[in-house]
PDB file of C-alpha atoms and ligand atoms in Angstrom:
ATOM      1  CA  UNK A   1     -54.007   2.355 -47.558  1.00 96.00           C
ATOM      2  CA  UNK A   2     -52.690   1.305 -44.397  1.00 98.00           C
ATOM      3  CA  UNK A   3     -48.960   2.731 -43.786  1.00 98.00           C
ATOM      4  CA  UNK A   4     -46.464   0.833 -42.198  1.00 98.00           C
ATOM      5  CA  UNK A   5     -42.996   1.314 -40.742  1.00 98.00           C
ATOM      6  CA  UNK A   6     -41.190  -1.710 -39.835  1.00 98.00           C
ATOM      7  CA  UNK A   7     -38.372  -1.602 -37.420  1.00 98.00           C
ATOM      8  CA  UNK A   8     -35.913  -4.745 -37.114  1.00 98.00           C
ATOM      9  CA  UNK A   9     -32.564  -5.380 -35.850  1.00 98.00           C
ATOM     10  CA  UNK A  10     -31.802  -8.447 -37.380  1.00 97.00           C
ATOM     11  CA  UNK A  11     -32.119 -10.895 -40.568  1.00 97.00           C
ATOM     12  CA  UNK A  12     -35.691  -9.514 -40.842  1.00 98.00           C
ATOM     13  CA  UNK A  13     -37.008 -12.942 -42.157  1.00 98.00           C
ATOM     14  CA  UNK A  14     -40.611 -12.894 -40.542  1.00 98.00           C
ATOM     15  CA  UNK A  15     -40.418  -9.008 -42.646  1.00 98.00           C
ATOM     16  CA  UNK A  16     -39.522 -10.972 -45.816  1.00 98.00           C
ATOM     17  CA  UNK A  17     -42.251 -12.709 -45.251  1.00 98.00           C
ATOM     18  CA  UNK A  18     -44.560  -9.893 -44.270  1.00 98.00           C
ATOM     19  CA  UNK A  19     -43.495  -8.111 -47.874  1.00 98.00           C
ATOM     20  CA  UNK A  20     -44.246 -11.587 -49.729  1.00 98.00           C
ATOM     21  CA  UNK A  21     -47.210 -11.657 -48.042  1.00 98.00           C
ATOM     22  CA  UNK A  22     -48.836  -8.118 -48.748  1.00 98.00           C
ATOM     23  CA  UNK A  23     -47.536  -8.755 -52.550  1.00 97.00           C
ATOM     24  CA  UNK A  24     -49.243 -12.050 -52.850  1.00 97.00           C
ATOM     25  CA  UNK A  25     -52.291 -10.610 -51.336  1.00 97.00           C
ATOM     26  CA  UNK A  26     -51.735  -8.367 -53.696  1.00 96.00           C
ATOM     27  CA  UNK A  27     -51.992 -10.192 -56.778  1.00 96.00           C
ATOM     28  CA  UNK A  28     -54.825 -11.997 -55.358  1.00 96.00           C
ATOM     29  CA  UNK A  29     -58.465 -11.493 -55.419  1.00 95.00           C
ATOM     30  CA  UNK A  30     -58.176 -10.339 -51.298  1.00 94.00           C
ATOM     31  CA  UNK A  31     -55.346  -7.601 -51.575  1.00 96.00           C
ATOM     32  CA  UNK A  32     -54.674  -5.916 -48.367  1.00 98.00           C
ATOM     33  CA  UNK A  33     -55.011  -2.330 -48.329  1.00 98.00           C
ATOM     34  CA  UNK A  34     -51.209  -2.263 -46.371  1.00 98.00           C
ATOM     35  CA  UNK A  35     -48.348  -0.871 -47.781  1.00 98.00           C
ATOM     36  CA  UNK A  36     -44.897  -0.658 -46.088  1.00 98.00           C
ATOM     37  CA  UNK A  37     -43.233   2.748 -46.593  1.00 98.00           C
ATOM     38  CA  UNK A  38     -39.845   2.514 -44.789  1.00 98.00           C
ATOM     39  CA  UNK A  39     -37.989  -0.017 -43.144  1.00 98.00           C
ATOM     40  CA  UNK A  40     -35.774   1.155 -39.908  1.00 98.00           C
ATOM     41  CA  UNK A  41     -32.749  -0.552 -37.832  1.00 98.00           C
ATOM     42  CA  UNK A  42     -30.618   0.226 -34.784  1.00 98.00           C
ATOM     43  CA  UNK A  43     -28.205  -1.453 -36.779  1.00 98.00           C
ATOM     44  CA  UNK A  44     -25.990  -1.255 -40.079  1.00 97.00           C
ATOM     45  CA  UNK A  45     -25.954  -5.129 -39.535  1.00 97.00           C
ATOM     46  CA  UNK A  46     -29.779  -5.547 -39.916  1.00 98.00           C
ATOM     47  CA  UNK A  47     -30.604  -6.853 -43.153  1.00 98.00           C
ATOM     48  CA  UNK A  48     -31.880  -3.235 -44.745  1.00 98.00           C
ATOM     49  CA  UNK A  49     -31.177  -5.010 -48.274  1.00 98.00           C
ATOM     50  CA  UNK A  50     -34.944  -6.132 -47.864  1.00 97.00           C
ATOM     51  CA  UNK A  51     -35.788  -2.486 -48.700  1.00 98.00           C
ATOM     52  CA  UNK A  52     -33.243  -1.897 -51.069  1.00 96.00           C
ATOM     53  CA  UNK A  53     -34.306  -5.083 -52.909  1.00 96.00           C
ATOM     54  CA  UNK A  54     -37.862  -3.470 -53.364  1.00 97.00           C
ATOM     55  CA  UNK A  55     -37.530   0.173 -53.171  1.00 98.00           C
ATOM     56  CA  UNK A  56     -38.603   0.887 -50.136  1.00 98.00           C
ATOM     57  CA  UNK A  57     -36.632   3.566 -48.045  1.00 98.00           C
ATOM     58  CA  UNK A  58     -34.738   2.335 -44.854  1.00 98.00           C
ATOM     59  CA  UNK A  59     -32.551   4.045 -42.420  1.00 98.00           C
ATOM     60  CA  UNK A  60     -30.534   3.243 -39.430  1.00 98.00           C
ATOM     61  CA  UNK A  61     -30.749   5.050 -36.154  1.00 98.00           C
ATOM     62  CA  UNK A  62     -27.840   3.374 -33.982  1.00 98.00           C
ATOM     63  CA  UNK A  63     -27.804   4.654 -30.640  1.00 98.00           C
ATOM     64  CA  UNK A  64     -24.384   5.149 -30.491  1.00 96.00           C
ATOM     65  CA  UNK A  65     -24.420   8.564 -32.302  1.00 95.00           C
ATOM     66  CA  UNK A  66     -26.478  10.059 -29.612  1.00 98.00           C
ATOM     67  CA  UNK A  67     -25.159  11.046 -26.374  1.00 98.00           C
ATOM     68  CA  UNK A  68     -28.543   8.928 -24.255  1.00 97.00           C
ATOM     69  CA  UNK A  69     -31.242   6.272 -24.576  1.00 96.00           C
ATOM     70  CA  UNK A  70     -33.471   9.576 -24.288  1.00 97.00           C
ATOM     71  CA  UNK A  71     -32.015  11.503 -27.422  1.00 98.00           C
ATOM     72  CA  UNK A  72     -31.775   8.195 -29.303  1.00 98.00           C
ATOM     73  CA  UNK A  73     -35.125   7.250 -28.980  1.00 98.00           C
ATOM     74  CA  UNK A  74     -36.177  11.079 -30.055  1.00 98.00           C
ATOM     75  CA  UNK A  75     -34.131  10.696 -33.625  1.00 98.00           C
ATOM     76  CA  UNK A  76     -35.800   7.224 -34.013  1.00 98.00           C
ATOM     77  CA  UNK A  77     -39.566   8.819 -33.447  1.00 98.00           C
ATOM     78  CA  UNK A  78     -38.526  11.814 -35.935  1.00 98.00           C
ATOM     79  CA  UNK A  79     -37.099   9.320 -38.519  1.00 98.00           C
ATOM     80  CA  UNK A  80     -40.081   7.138 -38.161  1.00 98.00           C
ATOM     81  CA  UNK A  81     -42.574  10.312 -38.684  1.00 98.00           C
ATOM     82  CA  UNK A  82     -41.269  11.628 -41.934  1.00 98.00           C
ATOM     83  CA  UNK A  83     -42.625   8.276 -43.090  1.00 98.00           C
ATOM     84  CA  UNK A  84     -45.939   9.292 -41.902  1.00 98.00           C
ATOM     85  CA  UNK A  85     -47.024   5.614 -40.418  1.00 98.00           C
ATOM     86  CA  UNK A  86     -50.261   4.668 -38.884  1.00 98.00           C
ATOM     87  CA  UNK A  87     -48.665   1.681 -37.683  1.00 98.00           C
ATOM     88  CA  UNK A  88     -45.212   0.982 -36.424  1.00 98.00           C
ATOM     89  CA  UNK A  89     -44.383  -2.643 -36.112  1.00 98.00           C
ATOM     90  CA  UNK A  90     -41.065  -3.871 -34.044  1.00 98.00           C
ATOM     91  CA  UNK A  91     -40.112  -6.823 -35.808  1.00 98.00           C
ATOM     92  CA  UNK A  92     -37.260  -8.475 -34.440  1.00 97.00           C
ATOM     93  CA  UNK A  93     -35.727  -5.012 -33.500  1.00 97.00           C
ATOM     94  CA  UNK A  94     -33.460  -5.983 -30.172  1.00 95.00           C
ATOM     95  CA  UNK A  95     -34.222  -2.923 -28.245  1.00 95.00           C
ATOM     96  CA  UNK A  96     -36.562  -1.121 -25.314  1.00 95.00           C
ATOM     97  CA  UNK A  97     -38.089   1.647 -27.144  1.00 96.00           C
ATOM     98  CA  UNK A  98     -37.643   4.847 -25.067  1.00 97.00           C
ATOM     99  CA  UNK A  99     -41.085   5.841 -23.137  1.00 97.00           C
ATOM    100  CA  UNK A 100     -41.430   9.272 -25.621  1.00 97.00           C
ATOM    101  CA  UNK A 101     -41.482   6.874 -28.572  1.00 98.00           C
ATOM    102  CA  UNK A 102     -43.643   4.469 -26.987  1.00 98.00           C
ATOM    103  CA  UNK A 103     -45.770   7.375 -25.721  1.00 98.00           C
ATOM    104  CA  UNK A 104     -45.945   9.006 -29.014  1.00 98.00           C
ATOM    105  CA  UNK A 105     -46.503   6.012 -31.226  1.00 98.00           C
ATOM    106  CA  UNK A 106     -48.944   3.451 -28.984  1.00 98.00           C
ATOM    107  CA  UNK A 107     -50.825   1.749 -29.541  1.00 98.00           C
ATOM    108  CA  UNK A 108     -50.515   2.028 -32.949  1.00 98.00           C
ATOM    109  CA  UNK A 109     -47.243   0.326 -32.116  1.00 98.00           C
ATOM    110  CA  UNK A 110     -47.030  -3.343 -31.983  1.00 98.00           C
ATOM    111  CA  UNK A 111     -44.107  -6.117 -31.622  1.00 98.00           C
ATOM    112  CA  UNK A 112     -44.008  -9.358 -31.873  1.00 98.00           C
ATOM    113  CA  UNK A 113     -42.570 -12.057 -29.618  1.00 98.00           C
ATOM    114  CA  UNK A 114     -41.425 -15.558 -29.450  1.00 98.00           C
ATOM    115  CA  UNK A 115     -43.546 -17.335 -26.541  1.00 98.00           C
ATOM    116  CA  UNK A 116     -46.626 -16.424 -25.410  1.00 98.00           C
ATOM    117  CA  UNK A 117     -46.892 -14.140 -23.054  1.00 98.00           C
ATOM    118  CA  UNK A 118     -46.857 -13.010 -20.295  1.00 98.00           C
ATOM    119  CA  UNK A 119     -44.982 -16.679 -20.158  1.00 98.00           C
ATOM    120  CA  UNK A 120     -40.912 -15.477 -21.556  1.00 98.00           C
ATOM    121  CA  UNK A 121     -40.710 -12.002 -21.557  1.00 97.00           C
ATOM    122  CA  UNK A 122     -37.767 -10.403 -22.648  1.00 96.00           C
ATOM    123  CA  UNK A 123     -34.746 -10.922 -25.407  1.00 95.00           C
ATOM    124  CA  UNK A 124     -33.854 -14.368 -24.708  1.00 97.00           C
ATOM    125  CA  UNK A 125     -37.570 -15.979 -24.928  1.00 98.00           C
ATOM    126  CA  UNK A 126     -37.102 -19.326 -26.874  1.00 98.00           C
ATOM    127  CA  UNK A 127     -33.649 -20.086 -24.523  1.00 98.00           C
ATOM    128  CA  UNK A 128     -35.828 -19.664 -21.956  1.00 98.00           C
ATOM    129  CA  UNK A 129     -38.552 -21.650 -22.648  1.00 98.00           C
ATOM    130  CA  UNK A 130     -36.212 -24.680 -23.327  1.00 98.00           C
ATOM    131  CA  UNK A 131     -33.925 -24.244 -19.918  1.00 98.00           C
ATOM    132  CA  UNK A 132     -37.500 -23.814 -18.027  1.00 98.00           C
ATOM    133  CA  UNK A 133     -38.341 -27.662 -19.370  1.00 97.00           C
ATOM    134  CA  UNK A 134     -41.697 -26.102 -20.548  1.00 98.00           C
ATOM    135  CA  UNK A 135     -43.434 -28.278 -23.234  1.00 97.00           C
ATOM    136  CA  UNK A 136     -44.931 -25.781 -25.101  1.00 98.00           C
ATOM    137  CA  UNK A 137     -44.247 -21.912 -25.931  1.00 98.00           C
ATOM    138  CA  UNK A 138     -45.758 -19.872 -27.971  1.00 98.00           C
ATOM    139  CA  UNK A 139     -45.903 -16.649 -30.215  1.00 98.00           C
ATOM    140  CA  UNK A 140     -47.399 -13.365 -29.486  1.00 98.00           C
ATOM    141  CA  UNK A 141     -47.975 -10.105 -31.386  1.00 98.00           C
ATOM    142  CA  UNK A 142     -48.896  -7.382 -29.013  1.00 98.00           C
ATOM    143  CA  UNK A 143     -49.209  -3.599 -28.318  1.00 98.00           C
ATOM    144  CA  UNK A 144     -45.998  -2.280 -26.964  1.00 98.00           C
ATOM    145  CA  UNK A 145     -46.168  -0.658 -23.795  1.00 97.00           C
ATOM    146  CA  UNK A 146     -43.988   0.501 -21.280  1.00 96.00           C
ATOM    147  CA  UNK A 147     -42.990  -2.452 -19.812  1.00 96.00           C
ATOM    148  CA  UNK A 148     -40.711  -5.199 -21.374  1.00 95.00           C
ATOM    149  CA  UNK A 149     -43.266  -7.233 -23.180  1.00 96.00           C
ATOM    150  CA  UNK A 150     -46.114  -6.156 -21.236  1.00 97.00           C
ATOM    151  CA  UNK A 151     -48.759  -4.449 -23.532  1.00 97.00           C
ATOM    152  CA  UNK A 152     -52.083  -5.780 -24.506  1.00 98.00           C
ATOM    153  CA  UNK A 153     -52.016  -8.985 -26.329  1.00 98.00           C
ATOM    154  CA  UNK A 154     -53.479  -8.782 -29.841  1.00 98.00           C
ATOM    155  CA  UNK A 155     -52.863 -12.644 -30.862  1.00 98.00           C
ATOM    156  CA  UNK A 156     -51.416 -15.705 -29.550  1.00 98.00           C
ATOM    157  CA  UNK A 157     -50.839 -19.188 -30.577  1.00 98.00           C
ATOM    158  CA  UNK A 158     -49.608 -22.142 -28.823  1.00 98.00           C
ATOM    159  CA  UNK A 159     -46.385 -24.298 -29.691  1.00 98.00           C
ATOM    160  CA  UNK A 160     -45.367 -27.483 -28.941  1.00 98.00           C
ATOM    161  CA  UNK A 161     -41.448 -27.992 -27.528  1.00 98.00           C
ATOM    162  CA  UNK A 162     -40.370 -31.376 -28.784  1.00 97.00           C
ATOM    163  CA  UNK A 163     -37.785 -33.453 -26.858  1.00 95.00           C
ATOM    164  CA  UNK A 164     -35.114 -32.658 -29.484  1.00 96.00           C
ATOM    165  CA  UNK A 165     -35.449 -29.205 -30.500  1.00 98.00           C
ATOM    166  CA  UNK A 166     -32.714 -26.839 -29.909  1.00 98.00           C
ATOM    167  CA  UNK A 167     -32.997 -23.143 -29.701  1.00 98.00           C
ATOM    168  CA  UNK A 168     -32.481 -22.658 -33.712  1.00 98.00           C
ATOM    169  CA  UNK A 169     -35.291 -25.437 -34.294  1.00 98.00           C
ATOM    170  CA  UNK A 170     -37.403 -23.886 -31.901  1.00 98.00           C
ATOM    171  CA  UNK A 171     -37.287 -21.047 -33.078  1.00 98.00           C
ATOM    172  CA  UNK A 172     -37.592 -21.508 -36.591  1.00 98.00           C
ATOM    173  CA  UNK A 173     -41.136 -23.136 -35.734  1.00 98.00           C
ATOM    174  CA  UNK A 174     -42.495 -20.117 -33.668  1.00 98.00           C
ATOM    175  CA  UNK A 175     -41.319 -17.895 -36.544  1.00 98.00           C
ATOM    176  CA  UNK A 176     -43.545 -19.634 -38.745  1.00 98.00           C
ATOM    177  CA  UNK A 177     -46.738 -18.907 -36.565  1.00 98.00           C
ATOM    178  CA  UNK A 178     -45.447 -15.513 -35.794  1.00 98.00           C
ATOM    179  CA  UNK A 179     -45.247 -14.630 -39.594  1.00 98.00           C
ATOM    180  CA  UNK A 180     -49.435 -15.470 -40.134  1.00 98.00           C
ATOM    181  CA  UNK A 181     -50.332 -14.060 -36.981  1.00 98.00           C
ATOM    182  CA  UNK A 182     -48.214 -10.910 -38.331  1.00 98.00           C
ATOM    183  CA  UNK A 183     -49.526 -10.650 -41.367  1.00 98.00           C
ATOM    184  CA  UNK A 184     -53.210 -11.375 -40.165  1.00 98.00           C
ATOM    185  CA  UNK A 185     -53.114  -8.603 -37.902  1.00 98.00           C
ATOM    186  CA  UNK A 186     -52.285  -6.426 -40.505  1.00 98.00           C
ATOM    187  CA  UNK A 187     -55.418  -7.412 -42.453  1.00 98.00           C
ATOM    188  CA  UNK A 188     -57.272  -7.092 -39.975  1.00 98.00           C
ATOM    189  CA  UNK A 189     -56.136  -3.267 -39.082  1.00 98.00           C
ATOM    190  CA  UNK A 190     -55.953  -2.749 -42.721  1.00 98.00           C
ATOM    191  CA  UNK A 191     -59.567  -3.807 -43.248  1.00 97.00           C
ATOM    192  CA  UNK A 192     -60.803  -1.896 -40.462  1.00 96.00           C
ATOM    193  CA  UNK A 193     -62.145  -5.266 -38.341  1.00 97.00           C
ATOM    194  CA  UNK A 194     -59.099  -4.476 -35.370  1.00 96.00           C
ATOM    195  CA  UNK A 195     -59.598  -1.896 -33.528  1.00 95.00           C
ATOM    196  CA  UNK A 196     -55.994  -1.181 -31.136  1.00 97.00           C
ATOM    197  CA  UNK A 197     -57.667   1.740 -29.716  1.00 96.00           C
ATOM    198  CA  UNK A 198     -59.830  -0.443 -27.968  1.00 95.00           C
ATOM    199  CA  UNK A 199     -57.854  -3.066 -27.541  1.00 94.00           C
ATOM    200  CA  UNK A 200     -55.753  -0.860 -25.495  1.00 94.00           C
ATOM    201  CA  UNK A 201     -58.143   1.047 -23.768  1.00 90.00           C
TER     202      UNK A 201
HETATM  203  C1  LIG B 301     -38.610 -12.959 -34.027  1.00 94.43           C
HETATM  204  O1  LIG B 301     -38.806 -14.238 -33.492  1.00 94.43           O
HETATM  205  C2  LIG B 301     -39.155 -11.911 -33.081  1.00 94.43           C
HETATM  206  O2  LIG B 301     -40.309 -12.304 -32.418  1.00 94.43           O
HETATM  207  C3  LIG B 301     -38.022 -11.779 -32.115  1.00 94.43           C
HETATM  208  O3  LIG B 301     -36.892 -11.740 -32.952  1.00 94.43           O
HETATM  209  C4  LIG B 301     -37.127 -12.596 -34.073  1.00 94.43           C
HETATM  210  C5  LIG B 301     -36.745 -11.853 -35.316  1.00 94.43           C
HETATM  211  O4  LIG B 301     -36.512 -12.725 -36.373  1.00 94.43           O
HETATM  212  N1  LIG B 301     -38.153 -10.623 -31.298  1.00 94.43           N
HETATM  213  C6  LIG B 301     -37.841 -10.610 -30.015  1.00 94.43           C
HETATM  214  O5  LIG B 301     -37.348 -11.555 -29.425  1.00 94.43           O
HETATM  215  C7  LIG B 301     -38.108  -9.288 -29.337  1.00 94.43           C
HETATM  216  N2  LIG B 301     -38.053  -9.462 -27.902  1.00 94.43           N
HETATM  217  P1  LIG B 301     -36.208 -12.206 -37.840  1.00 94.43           P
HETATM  218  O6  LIG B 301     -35.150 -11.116 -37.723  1.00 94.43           O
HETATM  219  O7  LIG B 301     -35.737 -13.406 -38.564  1.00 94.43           O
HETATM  220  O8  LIG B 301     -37.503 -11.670 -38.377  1.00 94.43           O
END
């Protein structure tokens, strides 16, 4: 069984969907051998009732209870290894993850992101697609790296931009694609035919 930590920030609704996912797979004749074990936030405002709604631990490491980024991103490694995950996925959470973390998780750490990359880095991606005038974005899931959305690319999709989307519309759309390519990757690792060693490597 594949264990997973999820880390988010915010209404955790391509999570939801990861959890209604795995459960339908579940019930189906192609479960996926993935369970998650803990959900984490940055945030008291992230939407943690996800967990509590299923019984799944959660916990909040908010960086203002630690003096640095540095000492922050140590409690949020030692939270996230009681849960003993062998994958760590940033869904949604609104932070760089300190280099210790990243060093210390990767690439068994992956995020996903609302373009496609390396097009829209960063934490303002589907504004920025729309003030660049671009006519299509995209949505990524990736290994996190270092950089600010730099690591290697698992899986990408294309999206159109239509002439009247707004940033909510927009985004609504790529969170749809971002929510299979999530959950594919997932059965993928889980069923042993994704290798992020490699990818990575
Ligand atoms: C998702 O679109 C995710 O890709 C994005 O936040 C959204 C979370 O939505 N993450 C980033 O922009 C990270 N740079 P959700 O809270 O509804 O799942």
């Amino acid at each position: 069984m594949l264990k997973v930590v999820v880390l988010i920030s915010g209404t955790g609704s391509n999570l939801r969907a990861l959890l209604d996912g795995l459960d339908e797979a579940r019930a189906s004749d192609a479960p996926i051998a993935a369970e998650i074990v803990a959900i984490g936030a940055d945030t008291e405002r992230a939407n943690l009732a996800l967990g509590d709604e299923r019984g799944i631990p959660t916990f909040v490491v908010a960086p203002g209870a630690y003096p640095d980024r540095a000492a922050w991103g140590d409690a949020l490694l030692a939270k996230v290894r009681e849960f003993g995950p062998d994958l760590t996925i940033l869904s949604g959470f609104m932070r760089l993850v300190p280099p210790r973390v990243v060093d210390a998780l990767a690439p068994e750490l992956l995020n996903t992101h609302p373009a496609y990359l390396p097009e829209f880095p960063g934490a303002h991606a589907v504004r920025d697609a729309l003030e660049a005038g671009a006519n299509e974005t995209g949505a990524t899931i990736m290994i996190v790296d270092n950089g600010v959305d730099t690591g290697p690319i698992i899986d990408q999709r294309r999206i159109a931009i239509t002439p009247d989307d707004t940033e909510a519309t927009l985004h609504e759309r790529i969170k749809v694609v971002e929510r299979q390519l999530l959950l594919d990757t997932v059965r993928h690792l889980a069923a042993g035919t994704l290798n992020l060693k490699e990818i990575a490597s």
